[in-house]
Short mmCIF file of C-alpha atoms in Angstrom, two decimals:
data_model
loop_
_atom_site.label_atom_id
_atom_site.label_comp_id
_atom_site.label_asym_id
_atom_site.label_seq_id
_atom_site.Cartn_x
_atom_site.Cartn_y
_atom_site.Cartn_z
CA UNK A 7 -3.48 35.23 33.55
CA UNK A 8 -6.85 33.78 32.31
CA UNK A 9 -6.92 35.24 29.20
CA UNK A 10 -3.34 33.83 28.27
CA UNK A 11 -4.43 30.14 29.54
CA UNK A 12 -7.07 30.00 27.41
CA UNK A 13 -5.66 31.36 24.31
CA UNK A 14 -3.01 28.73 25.46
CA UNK A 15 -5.57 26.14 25.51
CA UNK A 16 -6.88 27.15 22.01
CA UNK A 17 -4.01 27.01 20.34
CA UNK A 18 -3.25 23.22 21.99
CA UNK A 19 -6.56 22.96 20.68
CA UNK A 20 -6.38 23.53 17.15
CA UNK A 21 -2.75 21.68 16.94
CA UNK A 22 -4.02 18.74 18.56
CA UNK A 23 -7.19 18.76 15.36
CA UNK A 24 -4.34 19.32 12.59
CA UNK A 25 -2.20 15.89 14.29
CA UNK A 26 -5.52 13.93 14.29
CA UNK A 27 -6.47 15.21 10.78
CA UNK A 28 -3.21 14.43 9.69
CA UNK A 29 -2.76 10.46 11.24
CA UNK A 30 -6.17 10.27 9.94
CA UNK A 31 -5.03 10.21 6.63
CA UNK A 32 -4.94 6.36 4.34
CA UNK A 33 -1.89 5.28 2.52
CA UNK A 34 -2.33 4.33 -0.99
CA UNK A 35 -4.16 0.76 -1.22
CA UNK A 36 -5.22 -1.74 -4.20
CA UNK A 37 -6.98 -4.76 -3.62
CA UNK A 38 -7.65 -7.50 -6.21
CA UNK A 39 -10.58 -9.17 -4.60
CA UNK A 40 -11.74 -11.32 -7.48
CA UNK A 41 -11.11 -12.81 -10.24
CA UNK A 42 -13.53 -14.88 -12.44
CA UNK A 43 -12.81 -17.00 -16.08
CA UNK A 44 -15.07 -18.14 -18.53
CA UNK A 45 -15.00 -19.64 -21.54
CA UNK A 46 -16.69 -18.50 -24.72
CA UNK A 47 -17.13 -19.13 -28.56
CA UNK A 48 -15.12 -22.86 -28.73
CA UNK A 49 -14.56 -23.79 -32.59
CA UNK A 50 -14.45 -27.76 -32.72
CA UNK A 51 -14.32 -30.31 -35.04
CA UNK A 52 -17.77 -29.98 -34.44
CA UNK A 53 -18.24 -34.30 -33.40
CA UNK A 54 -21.44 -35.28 -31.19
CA UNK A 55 -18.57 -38.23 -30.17
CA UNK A 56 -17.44 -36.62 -27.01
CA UNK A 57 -18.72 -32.78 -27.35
CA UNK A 58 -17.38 -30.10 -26.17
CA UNK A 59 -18.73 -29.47 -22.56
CA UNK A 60 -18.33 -26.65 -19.87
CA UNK A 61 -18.69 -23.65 -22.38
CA UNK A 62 -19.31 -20.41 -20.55
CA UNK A 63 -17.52 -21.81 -17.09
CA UNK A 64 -13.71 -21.89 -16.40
CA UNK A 65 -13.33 -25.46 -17.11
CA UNK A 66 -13.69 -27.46 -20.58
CA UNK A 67 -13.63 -30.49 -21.66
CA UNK A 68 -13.21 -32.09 -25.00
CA UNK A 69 -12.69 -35.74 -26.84
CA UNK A 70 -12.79 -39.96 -26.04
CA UNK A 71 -10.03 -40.97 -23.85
CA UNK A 72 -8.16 -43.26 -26.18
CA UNK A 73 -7.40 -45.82 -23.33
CA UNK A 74 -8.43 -46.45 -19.84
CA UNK A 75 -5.78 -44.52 -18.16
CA UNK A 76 -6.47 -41.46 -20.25
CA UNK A 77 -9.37 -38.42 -19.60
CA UNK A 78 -10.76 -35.98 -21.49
CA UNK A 79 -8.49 -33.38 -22.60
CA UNK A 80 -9.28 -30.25 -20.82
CA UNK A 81 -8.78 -26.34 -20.16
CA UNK A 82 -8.98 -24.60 -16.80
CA UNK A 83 -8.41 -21.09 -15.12
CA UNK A 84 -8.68 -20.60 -11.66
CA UNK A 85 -8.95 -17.14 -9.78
CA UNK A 86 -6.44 -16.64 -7.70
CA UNK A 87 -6.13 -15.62 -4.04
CA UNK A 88 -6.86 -12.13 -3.36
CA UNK A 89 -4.49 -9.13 -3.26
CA UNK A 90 -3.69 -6.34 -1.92
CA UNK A 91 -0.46 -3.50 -2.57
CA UNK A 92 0.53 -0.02 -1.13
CA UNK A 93 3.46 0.20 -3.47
CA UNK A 94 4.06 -0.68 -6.97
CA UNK A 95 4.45 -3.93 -8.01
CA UNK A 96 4.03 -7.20 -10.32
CA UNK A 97 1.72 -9.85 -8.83
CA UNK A 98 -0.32 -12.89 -10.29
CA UNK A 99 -3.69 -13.17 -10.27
CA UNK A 100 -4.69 -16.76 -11.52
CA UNK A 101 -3.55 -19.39 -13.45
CA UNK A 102 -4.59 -22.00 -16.85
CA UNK A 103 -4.24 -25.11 -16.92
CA UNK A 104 -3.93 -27.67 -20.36
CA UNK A 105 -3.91 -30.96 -19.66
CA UNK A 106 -3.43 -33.10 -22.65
CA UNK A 107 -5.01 -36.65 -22.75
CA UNK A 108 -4.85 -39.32 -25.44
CA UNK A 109 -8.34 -38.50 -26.97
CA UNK A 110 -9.69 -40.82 -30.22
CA UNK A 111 -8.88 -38.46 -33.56
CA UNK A 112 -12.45 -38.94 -34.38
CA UNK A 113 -14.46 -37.42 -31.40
CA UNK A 114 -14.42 -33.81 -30.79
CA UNK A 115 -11.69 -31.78 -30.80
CA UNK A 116 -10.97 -28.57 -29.66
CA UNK A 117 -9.49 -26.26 -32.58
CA UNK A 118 -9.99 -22.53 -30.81
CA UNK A 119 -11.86 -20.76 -27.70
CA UNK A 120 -11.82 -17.72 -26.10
CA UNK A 121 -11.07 -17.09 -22.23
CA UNK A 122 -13.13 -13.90 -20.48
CA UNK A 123 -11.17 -13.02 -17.51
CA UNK A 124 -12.90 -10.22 -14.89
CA UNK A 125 -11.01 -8.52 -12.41
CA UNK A 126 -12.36 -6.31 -9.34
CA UNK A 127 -11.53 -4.86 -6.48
CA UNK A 128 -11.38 -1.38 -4.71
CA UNK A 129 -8.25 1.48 -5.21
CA UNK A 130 -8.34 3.97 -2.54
CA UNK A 131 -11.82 2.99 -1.70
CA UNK A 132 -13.05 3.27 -5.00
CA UNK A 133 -14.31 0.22 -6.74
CA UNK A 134 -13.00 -0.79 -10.05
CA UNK A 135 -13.65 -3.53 -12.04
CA UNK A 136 -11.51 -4.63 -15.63
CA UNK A 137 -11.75 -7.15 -18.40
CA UNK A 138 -9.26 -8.92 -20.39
CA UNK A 139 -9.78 -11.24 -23.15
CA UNK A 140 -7.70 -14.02 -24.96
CA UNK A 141 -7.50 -16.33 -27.52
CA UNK A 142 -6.09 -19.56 -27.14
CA UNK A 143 -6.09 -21.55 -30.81
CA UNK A 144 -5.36 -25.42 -30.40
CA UNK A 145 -3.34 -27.70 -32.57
CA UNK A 146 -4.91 -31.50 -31.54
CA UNK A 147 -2.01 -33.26 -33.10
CA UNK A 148 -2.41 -36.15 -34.48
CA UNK A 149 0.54 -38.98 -32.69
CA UNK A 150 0.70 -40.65 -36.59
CA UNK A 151 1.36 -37.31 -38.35
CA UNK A 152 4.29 -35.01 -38.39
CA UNK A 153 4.76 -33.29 -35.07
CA UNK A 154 5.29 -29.48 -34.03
CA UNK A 155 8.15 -30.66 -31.85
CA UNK A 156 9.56 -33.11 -34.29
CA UNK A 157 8.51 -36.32 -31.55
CA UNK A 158 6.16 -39.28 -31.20
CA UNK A 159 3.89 -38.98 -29.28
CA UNK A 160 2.93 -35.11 -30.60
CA UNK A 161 2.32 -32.56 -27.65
CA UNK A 162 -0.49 -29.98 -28.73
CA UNK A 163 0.62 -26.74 -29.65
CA UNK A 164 -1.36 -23.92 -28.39
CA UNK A 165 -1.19 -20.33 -29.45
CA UNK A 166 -2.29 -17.70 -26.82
CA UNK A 167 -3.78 -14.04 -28.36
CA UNK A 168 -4.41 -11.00 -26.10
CA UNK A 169 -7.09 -9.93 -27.74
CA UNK A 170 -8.27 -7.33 -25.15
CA UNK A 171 -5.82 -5.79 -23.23
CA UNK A 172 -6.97 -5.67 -19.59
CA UNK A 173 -6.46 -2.20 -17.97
CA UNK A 174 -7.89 0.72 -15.90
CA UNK A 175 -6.74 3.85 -14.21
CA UNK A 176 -8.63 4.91 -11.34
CA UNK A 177 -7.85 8.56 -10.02
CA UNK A 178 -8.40 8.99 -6.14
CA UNK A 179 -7.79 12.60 -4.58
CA UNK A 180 -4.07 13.00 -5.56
CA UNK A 181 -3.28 9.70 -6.21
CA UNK A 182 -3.62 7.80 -9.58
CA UNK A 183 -3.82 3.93 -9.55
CA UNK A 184 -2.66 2.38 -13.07
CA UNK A 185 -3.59 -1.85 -13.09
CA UNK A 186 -2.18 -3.46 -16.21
CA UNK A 187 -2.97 -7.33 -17.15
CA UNK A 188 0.01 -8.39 -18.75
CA UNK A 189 -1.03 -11.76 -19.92
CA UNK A 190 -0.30 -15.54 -18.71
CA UNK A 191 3.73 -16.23 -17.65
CA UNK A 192 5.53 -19.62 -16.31
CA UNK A 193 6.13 -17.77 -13.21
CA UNK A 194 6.70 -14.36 -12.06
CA UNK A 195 7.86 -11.59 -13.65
CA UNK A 196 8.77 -13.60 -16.40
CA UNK A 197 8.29 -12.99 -19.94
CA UNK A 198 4.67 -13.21 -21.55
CA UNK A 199 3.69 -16.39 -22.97
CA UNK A 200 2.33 -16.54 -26.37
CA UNK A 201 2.61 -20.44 -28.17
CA UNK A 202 3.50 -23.65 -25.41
CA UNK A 203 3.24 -27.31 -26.30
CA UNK A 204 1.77 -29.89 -23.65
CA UNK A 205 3.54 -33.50 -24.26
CA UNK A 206 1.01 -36.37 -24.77
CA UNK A 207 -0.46 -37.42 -20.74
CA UNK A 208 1.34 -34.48 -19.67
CA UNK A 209 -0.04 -30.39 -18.43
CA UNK A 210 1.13 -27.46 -18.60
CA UNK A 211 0.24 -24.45 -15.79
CA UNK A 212 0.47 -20.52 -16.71
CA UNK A 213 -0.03 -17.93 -14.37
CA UNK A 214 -1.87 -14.78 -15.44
CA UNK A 215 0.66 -11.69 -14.25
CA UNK A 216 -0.91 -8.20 -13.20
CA UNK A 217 1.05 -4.63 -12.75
CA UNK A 218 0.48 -1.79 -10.39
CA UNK A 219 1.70 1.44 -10.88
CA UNK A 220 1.01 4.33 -8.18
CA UNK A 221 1.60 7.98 -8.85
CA UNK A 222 1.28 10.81 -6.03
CA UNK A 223 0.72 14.03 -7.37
CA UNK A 224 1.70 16.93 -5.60
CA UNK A 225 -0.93 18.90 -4.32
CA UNK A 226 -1.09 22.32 -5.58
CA UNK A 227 -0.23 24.94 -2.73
CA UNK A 228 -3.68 27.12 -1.55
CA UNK A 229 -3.96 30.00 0.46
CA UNK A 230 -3.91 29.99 4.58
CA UNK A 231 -7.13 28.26 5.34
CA UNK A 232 -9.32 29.55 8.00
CA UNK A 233 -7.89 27.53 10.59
CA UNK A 234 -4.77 28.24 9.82
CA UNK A 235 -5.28 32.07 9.86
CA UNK A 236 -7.09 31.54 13.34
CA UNK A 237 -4.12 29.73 14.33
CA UNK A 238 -2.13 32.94 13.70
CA UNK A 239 -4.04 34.84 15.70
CA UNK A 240 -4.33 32.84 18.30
CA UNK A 241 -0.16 33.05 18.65
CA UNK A 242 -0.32 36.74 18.01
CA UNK A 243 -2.72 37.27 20.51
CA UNK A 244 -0.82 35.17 23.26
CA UNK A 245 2.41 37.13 22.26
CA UNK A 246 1.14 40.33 23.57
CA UNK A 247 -0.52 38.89 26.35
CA UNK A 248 2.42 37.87 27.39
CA UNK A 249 4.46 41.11 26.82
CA UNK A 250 2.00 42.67 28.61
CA UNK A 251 2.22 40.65 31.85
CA UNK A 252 6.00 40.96 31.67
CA UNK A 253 5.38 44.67 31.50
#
């Protein structure tokens, strides 16, 4: 019967758009595809004798190397690689580094700065883009005075403050993307950082930790679309044709 093979051939037709529509369909993706440091308002003992230099990049550097196998004391943050997650989950996103030289008490010395960190990427094809801030307050210990750690030579002591906690939600369709920066760790998912002391010709490495949660949210049920009531018909339609040839 004509009539039924085309009604048949609708019907394929229609399923075969609701598969396609269906595969069609993206899982749930973040991507971290920067991440940039810089930084900003240094306090020093305010010497011309080896400046501060670097401000406003990810890399400073501060003081006289007391000796010849010493350098200038320095801070550094690096981006890290990028990033991307379907499912929920703790990942790192770039790291600081102190390395502490044997610097001359009387040049410059570094007493406080702050560290701009900007992160951006896309959540379900959205872009997004986050800052965090932090304070990092430096003891330049002197290696003939009393020491934090009670030992000669002193390690600095440095104090790290989140002073702007990093985070966005970004809502796509039915899905809700929630990036947290949780601050700077020794490795991951390990407990937040806030004071460290380098020893004297020594460095110490953080890593700055980031959090992804994902929520789905139902969708809310809707009446029979179009196609589906088409559908219907279609089915009806080849029911009686069929009961009709069998008559």
């Amino acid at each position: 019967n004509t009539g039924g093979v085309v009604i048949m051939r609708f019907v394929a037709g229609l399923v075969l758009g609701a598969v396609i529509s269906f595969s069609g369909a993206q899982a749930a993706t973040l991507t971290v595809d920067s991440v940039s440091g810089a930084w900003t308002n240094p306090v020093t003992t305010n010497k011309t004798w080896g400046a501060i230099t670097g401000v406003g990049t990810d890399d400073i550097a501060w003081g006289i190397p007391w000796s010849t196998i010493d350098q200038r004391s320095t801070y550094d943050f690096d981006g890290g690689t990028p990033v991307t997650a379907t499912t929920p989950t703790t990942f790192l996103i770039g790291s600081y580094t102190h390395e502490n030289w044997t610097i001359y008490s009387s040049s410059d010395r570094l007493l406080q700065a702050d560290l701009a960190v900007n992160v951006a990427g896309f959540a379900g094809g959205l872009a997004y883009s986050l800052l965090s801030a932090f304070t990092f307050t430096h003891d330049e210990t002197l290696n003939n005075a009393a020491c934090p750690a009670g030992t000669t030579p002193c390690g600095d002591l440095v104090t790290i403050t989140n002073t702007t906690s990093g985070s966005t939600v970004i809502t796509v369709g039915n899905t809700i993307y929630t990036l947290i920066i949780d601050g700077f760790v020794q490795a991951l998912g390990g407990p937040v950082v806030t004071s460290f002391l380098t020893a004297e010709r020594q460095a110490t490495t953080l890593y700055l930790q980031a959090r992804l949660d994902i929520t789905t949210i139902p969708p809310t049920p809707v009446p029979l679309p179009a196609s589906g009531l088409v559908l219907g018909a279609a089915l009806g339609g080849l029911y009686i044709v069929r009961r009709r040839r069998g008559a």
